[in-house]
PDB file of C-alpha atoms in Angstrom:
ATOM      1  CA  MET A 130       0.236   0.447  -0.230  1.00 71.00           C
ATOM      2  CA  ASN A 131       1.610   2.989  -1.247  1.00 80.00           C
ATOM      3  CA  LEU A 132       1.390   7.092   0.817  1.00 81.00           C
ATOM      4  CA  LEU A 133      -1.417   8.219  -1.023  1.00 80.00           C
ATOM      5  CA  GLU A 134      -4.215   4.726  -0.978  1.00 80.00           C
ATOM      6  CA  ILE A 135      -2.775   5.153   3.390  1.00 81.00           C
ATOM      7  CA  LEU A 136      -4.105   8.908   2.980  1.00 80.00           C
ATOM      8  CA  ARG A 137      -6.888   7.954   1.850  1.00 80.00           C
ATOM      9  CA  GLU A 138      -8.264   5.681   4.051  1.00 80.00           C
ATOM     10  CA  PRO A 139     -10.528   6.720   7.125  1.00 79.00           C
ATOM     11  CA  TRP A 140      -7.312   6.917  10.487  1.00 83.00           C
ATOM     12  CA  PRO A 141      -8.477   4.570  12.873  1.00 88.00           C
ATOM     13  CA  TRP A 142      -9.414   6.515  16.102  1.00 89.00           C
ATOM     14  CA  TYR A 143      -5.369   6.010  17.741  1.00 93.00           C
ATOM     15  CA  VAL A 144      -3.472   7.504  14.851  1.00 90.00           C
ATOM     16  CA  ALA A 145      -6.815  10.350  14.271  1.00 87.00           C
ATOM     17  CA  GLY A 146      -7.201  10.655  18.112  1.00 88.00           C
ATOM     18  CA  PRO A 147      -3.598  11.493  19.296  1.00 90.00           C
ATOM     19  CA  LEU A 148      -2.239  13.723  16.347  1.00 89.00           C
ATOM     20  CA  ILE A 149      -5.594  15.647  16.995  1.00 86.00           C
ATOM     21  CA  GLY A 150      -4.004  15.581  20.698  1.00 86.00           C
ATOM     22  CA  LEU A 151      -0.809  16.197  20.018  1.00 89.00           C
ATOM     23  CA  THR A 152      -1.988  20.589  18.630  1.00 85.00           C
ATOM     24  CA  VAL A 153      -3.041  20.920  22.552  1.00 84.00           C
ATOM     25  CA  PRO A 154       0.785  21.132  23.868  1.00 86.00           C
ATOM     26  CA  ILE A 155       2.115  22.768  20.204  1.00 87.00           C
ATOM     27  CA  LEU A 156      -0.134  24.526  20.135  1.00 83.00           C
ATOM     28  CA  LEU A 157       1.169  25.533  23.599  1.00 84.00           C
ATOM     29  CA  ILE A 158       4.932  26.041  22.901  1.00 87.00           C
ATOM     30  CA  ILE A 159       4.630  27.420  19.720  1.00 84.00           C
ATOM     31  CA  GLY A 160       2.742  30.932  21.897  1.00 79.00           C
ATOM     32  CA  ASN A 161       0.098  29.958  24.483  1.00 81.00           C
ATOM     33  CA  LYS A 162      -2.369  29.905  21.727  1.00 80.00           C
ATOM     34  CA  SER A 163      -5.628  27.979  22.491  1.00 78.00           C
ATOM     35  CA  PHE A 164      -6.961  25.582  20.082  1.00 77.00           C
ATOM     36  CA  GLY A 165     -10.564  26.427  18.924  1.00 76.00           C
ATOM     37  CA  ILE A 166     -12.113  28.382  15.582  1.00 81.00           C
ATOM     38  CA  SER A 167     -15.164  29.183  16.403  1.00 81.00           C
ATOM     39  CA  SER A 168     -13.918  32.406  17.645  1.00 82.00           C
ATOM     40  CA  SER A 169     -12.697  33.014  13.409  1.00 84.00           C
ATOM     41  CA  LEU A 170     -15.815  35.024  12.396  1.00 82.00           C
ATOM     42  CA  ARG A 171     -15.285  36.662  15.482  1.00 83.00           C
ATOM     43  CA  HIS A 172     -12.090  37.633  14.083  1.00 86.00           C
ATOM     44  CA  ILE A 173     -13.316  38.552  10.702  1.00 86.00           C
ATOM     45  CA  CYS A 174     -16.555  40.766  11.842  1.00 85.00           C
ATOM     46  CA  ALA A 175     -13.295  42.783  14.072  1.00 86.00           C
ATOM     47  CA  ALA A 176     -10.799  42.958  10.643  1.00 86.00           C
ATOM     48  CA  CYS A 177     -14.143  43.349   8.333  1.00 86.00           C
ATOM     49  CA  ILE A 178     -16.487  45.732   9.678  1.00 80.00           C
ATOM     50  CA  PRO A 179     -15.121  48.858  10.450  1.00 72.00           C
ATOM     51  CA  ALA A 180     -18.366  49.759  12.784  1.00 77.00           C
ATOM     52  CA  ASN A 181     -18.841  50.849  16.101  1.00 81.00           C
ATOM     53  CA  ILE A 182     -19.647  47.813  18.003  1.00 84.00           C
ATOM     54  CA  SER A 183     -18.014  47.339  20.949  1.00 85.00           C
ATOM     55  CA  PHE A 184     -17.920  43.857  20.543  1.00 82.00           C
ATOM     56  CA  PHE A 185     -15.880  43.364  17.915  1.00 84.00           C
ATOM     57  CA  LYS A 186     -13.526  45.940  19.426  1.00 84.00           C
ATOM     58  CA  TYR A 187      -9.981  44.676  20.739  1.00 85.00           C
ATOM     59  CA  ASP A 188      -6.502  43.370  19.104  1.00 85.00           C
ATOM     60  CA  TRP A 189      -8.183  40.463  16.700  1.00 83.00           C
ATOM     61  CA  LYS A 190      -4.608  40.821  15.283  1.00 86.00           C
ATOM     62  CA  LYS A 191      -3.139  39.334  18.436  1.00 85.00           C
ATOM     63  CA  GLU A 192      -5.838  36.258  17.738  1.00 83.00           C
ATOM     64  CA  SER A 193      -4.354  36.526  13.479  1.00 84.00           C
ATOM     65  CA  TRP A 194      -2.814  33.302  14.046  1.00 85.00           C
ATOM     66  CA  ASN A 195      -6.494  31.859  14.556  1.00 85.00           C
ATOM     67  CA  LEU A 196      -7.194  32.564  10.730  1.00 88.00           C
ATOM     68  CA  PHE A 197      -4.540  31.289   8.984  1.00 88.00           C
ATOM     69  CA  PHE A 198      -5.194  28.082  11.096  1.00 86.00           C
ATOM     70  CA  VAL A 199      -9.026  27.958   9.904  1.00 88.00           C
ATOM     71  CA  LEU A 200      -7.776  29.091   6.298  1.00 92.00           C
ATOM     72  CA  GLY A 201      -4.995  25.878   6.388  1.00 92.00           C
ATOM     73  CA  ILE A 202      -8.201  23.698   7.692  1.00 89.00           C
ATOM     74  CA  PHE A 203     -10.042  25.224   4.031  1.00 92.00           C
ATOM     75  CA  PHE A 204      -7.407  24.448   2.284  1.00 94.00           C
ATOM     76  CA  GLY A 205      -6.752  21.027   3.973  1.00 91.00           C
ATOM     77  CA  GLY A 206     -10.875  19.734   3.053  1.00 89.00           C
ATOM     78  CA  VAL A 207     -10.691  21.407   0.044  1.00 92.00           C
ATOM     79  CA  ILE A 208      -6.786  18.250  -0.900  1.00 90.00           C
ATOM     80  CA  ALA A 209      -8.723  16.313   0.711  1.00 86.00           C
ATOM     81  CA  ALA A 210     -11.814  16.401  -1.024  1.00 84.00           C
ATOM     82  CA  TYR A 211     -10.371  16.784  -4.415  1.00 86.00           C
ATOM     83  CA  LEU A 212      -6.854  14.469  -4.311  1.00 85.00           C
ATOM     84  CA  LEU A 213      -8.098  12.124  -2.136  1.00 84.00           C
ATOM     85  CA  SER A 214     -10.875  12.037  -1.293  1.00 80.00           C
ATOM     86  CA  ASN A 215     -11.740   7.424  -1.585  1.00 76.00           C
ATOM     87  CA  PRO A 216     -14.585   6.804  -4.596  1.00 77.00           C
ATOM     88  CA  ASN A 217     -15.553   3.825  -2.122  1.00 79.00           C
ATOM     89  CA  PRO A 218     -19.359   5.049  -0.355  1.00 79.00           C
ATOM     90  CA  VAL A 219     -19.722   5.710   3.300  1.00 81.00           C
ATOM     91  CA  GLU A 220     -19.609   2.567   5.532  1.00 83.00           C
ATOM     92  CA  ILE A 221     -22.852   2.699   7.455  1.00 87.00           C
ATOM     93  CA  ALA A 222     -24.226  -0.555  10.055  1.00 91.00           C
ATOM     94  CA  PRO A 223     -26.963  -1.935   8.149  1.00 92.00           C
ATOM     95  CA  GLU A 224     -29.006  -1.506  10.551  1.00 93.00           C
ATOM     96  CA  LEU A 225     -28.806   2.352  10.355  1.00 90.00           C
ATOM     97  CA  SER A 226     -28.870   2.239   7.001  1.00 89.00           C
ATOM     98  CA  GLN A 227     -32.007   0.534   7.086  1.00 91.00           C
ATOM     99  CA  GLN A 228     -33.619   3.342   9.597  1.00 90.00           C
ATOM    100  CA  LEU A 229     -32.742   5.828   7.490  1.00 89.00           C
ATOM    101  CA  ALA A 230     -34.307   3.881   4.071  1.00 90.00           C
ATOM    102  CA  GLY A 231     -37.296   4.439   6.624  1.00 90.00           C
ATOM    103  CA  TYR A 232     -37.409   8.918   5.847  1.00 89.00           C
ATOM    104  CA  GLY A 233     -35.860   8.495   2.732  1.00 88.00           C
ATOM    105  CA  ILE A 234     -32.224   8.811   2.690  1.00 89.00           C
ATOM    106  CA  THR A 235     -30.796   6.372   0.136  1.00 89.00           C
ATOM    107  CA  ASN A 236     -27.572   8.251  -0.778  1.00 85.00           C
ATOM    108  CA  HIS A 237     -24.166   6.986   1.100  1.00 81.00           C
ATOM    109  CA  THR A 238     -22.017   7.658  -1.273  1.00 80.00           C
ATOM    110  CA  GLY A 239     -21.015  10.894   0.215  1.00 78.00           C
ATOM    111  CA  LEU A 240     -19.697  12.096   3.654  1.00 79.00           C
ATOM    112  CA  VAL A 241     -23.074  13.534   3.842  1.00 85.00           C
ATOM    113  CA  PRO A 242     -26.340  12.476   2.411  1.00 87.00           C
ATOM    114  CA  VAL A 243     -27.208  14.505  -1.103  1.00 86.00           C
ATOM    115  CA  GLN A 244     -31.378  13.891  -0.014  1.00 87.00           C
ATOM    116  CA  LEU A 245     -30.600  16.322   3.303  1.00 88.00           C
ATOM    117  CA  PHE A 246     -27.107  18.376   2.301  1.00 88.00           C
ATOM    118  CA  SER A 247     -27.997  20.444  -1.371  1.00 89.00           C
ATOM    119  CA  TRP A 248     -29.068  22.908  -2.322  1.00 92.00           C
ATOM    120  CA  GLU A 249     -32.864  21.313  -3.025  1.00 90.00           C
ATOM    121  CA  SER A 250     -32.632  20.207   0.370  1.00 90.00           C
ATOM    122  CA  LEU A 251     -31.771  23.996   1.534  1.00 92.00           C
ATOM    123  CA  PHE A 252     -35.927  24.898  -0.471  1.00 93.00           C
ATOM    124  CA  THR A 253     -37.466  22.516   2.204  1.00 92.00           C
ATOM    125  CA  LEU A 254     -39.058  22.600   5.336  1.00 94.00           C
ATOM    126  CA  ARG A 255     -36.196  19.698   6.319  1.00 93.00           C
ATOM    127  CA  GLY A 256     -33.805  21.133   4.493  1.00 91.00           C
ATOM    128  CA  PHE A 257     -34.404  24.652   6.320  1.00 94.00           C
ATOM    129  CA  ILE A 258     -34.306  23.303   9.513  1.00 94.00           C
ATOM    130  CA  MET A 259     -31.533  21.342   9.300  1.00 91.00           C
ATOM    131  CA  MET A 260     -29.490  23.165   7.389  1.00 93.00           C
ATOM    132  CA  VAL A 261     -30.551  27.272   8.684  1.00 94.00           C
ATOM    133  CA  VAL A 262     -31.604  26.658  11.699  1.00 94.00           C
ATOM    134  CA  GLY A 263     -29.349  23.963  12.903  1.00 92.00           C
ATOM    135  CA  GLY A 264     -25.791  26.223  11.731  1.00 91.00           C
ATOM    136  CA  PHE A 265     -27.997  29.378  13.615  1.00 92.00           C
ATOM    137  CA  LEU A 266     -28.308  26.979  16.625  1.00 91.00           C
ATOM    138  CA  VAL A 267     -24.780  25.067  16.647  1.00 88.00           C
ATOM    139  CA  GLY A 268     -23.236  29.832  16.145  1.00 86.00           C
ATOM    140  CA  PHE A 269     -25.743  30.421  19.411  1.00 88.00           C
ATOM    141  CA  GLY A 270     -24.095  28.347  21.335  1.00 86.00           C
ATOM    142  CA  THR A 271     -20.718  28.341  20.655  1.00 86.00           C
ATOM    143  CA  ARG A 272     -20.981  32.121  21.376  1.00 84.00           C
ATOM    144  CA  TYR A 273     -23.437  31.562  24.346  1.00 85.00           C
ATOM    145  CA  ALA A 274     -20.614  28.252  25.953  1.00 85.00           C
ATOM    146  CA  GLY A 275     -17.853  30.848  25.166  1.00 84.00           C
ATOM    147  CA  GLY A 276     -16.464  27.961  22.714  1.00 84.00           C
ATOM    148  CA  CYS A 277     -16.981  25.469  20.411  1.00 85.00           C
ATOM    149  CA  THR A 278     -16.809  21.598  20.662  1.00 84.00           C
ATOM    150  CA  SER A 279     -12.940  21.340  20.056  1.00 81.00           C
ATOM    151  CA  GLY A 280     -11.860  24.821  22.569  1.00 84.00           C
ATOM    152  CA  HIS A 281     -13.750  23.117  25.446  1.00 88.00           C
ATOM    153  CA  ALA A 282     -13.873  19.246  24.585  1.00 87.00           C
ATOM    154  CA  ILE A 283      -9.967  19.404  23.530  1.00 87.00           C
ATOM    155  CA  MET A 284      -8.587  21.824  25.042  1.00 86.00           C
ATOM    156  CA  GLY A 285     -10.150  22.548  27.883  1.00 88.00           C
ATOM    157  CA  LEU A 286     -10.351  19.231  28.957  1.00 88.00           C
ATOM    158  CA  SER A 287      -7.050  19.267  28.383  1.00 85.00           C
ATOM    159  CA  ASN A 288      -6.264  22.419  31.064  1.00 84.00           C
ATOM    160  CA  LEU A 289      -8.533  20.866  33.346  1.00 90.00           C
ATOM    161  CA  GLN A 290     -10.572  23.719  33.635  1.00 90.00           C
ATOM    162  CA  TRP A 291     -14.229  23.368  34.767  1.00 93.00           C
ATOM    163  CA  PRO A 292     -16.404  25.489  32.623  1.00 92.00           C
ATOM    164  CA  SER A 293     -15.479  22.572  29.108  1.00 91.00           C
ATOM    165  CA  LEU A 294     -16.456  19.925  32.197  1.00 94.00           C
ATOM    166  CA  VAL A 295     -19.602  21.505  32.463  1.00 93.00           C
ATOM    167  CA  ALA A 296     -19.717  22.744  28.781  1.00 92.00           C
ATOM    168  CA  THR A 297     -18.919  19.408  27.581  1.00 93.00           C
ATOM    169  CA  ILE A 298     -21.500  16.989  28.972  1.00 94.00           C
ATOM    170  CA  CYS A 299     -23.381  19.009  28.640  1.00 92.00           C
ATOM    171  CA  PHE A 300     -22.561  19.345  24.585  1.00 91.00           C
ATOM    172  CA  MET A 301     -22.807  15.329  25.309  1.00 94.00           C
ATOM    173  CA  ILE A 302     -26.566  15.653  26.360  1.00 95.00           C
ATOM    174  CA  GLY A 303     -27.332  18.242  23.327  1.00 92.00           C
ATOM    175  CA  GLY A 304     -25.984  15.313  21.071  1.00 92.00           C
ATOM    176  CA  PHE A 305     -28.394  12.141  22.817  1.00 96.00           C
ATOM    177  CA  VAL A 306     -31.172  13.885  23.001  1.00 96.00           C
ATOM    178  CA  MET A 307     -30.052  16.231  19.171  1.00 93.00           C
ATOM    179  CA  SER A 308     -30.201  11.957  17.551  1.00 92.00           C
ATOM    180  CA  LEU A 309     -32.641  10.767  19.880  1.00 93.00           C
ATOM    181  CA  LEU A 310     -35.731  12.590  19.884  1.00 94.00           C
ATOM    182  CA  ILE A 311     -35.571  15.993  17.073  1.00 94.00           C
ATOM    183  CA  LEU A 312     -33.349  14.324  14.367  1.00 92.00           C
ATOM    184  CA  PRO A 313     -36.283  11.061  14.511  1.00 92.00           C
ATOM    185  CA  TYR A 314     -38.750  13.986  14.428  1.00 92.00           C
ATOM    186  CA  ILE A 315     -37.717  16.073  11.597  1.00 93.00           C
ATOM    187  CA  LEU A 316     -36.591  13.426   9.234  1.00 92.00           C
ATOM    188  CA  SER A 317     -39.932  12.950   8.960  1.00 90.00           C
ATOM    189  CA  LEU A 318     -41.549  16.426   7.410  1.00 87.00           C
TER     190      LEU A 318
END
């Protein structure tokens, strides 16, 4: 198996997890930086919006490294999607496939089902709730919690921060409630 084939295959948790975890000490070593990308939109707005809004009045240039980090994530995603994508359909459990088929979701060829995440789906009630309302709630929750899952669960927990533990527990509870109680209702719309 050559390197390109290795990169195209899904990486096991015991490789990907430690690589993600190693970003925490690396960021701390190179300048006491905090891992997380949810504050990037605030940095972009502070840099681009000349309005006199107190929320955007801070030294965003001090956090510009975070914008390069997000840019790297974007280009990494583009490279992965166009050069390293695995042509095989996403493997999911047969029980989940059968359950999703009950909601009319049968295309598992991409990373996300096109019956849920596409331009055509956006103009349906189900797609609007999934993409627009869901995106707004994720953004609101991120700002309300003072960070996203990566900032709290990866960086905050590794620094033994009590608020990050509370936030991560709430993320998990919210995820269970969403996937078990709310998502089946939305998928049936």
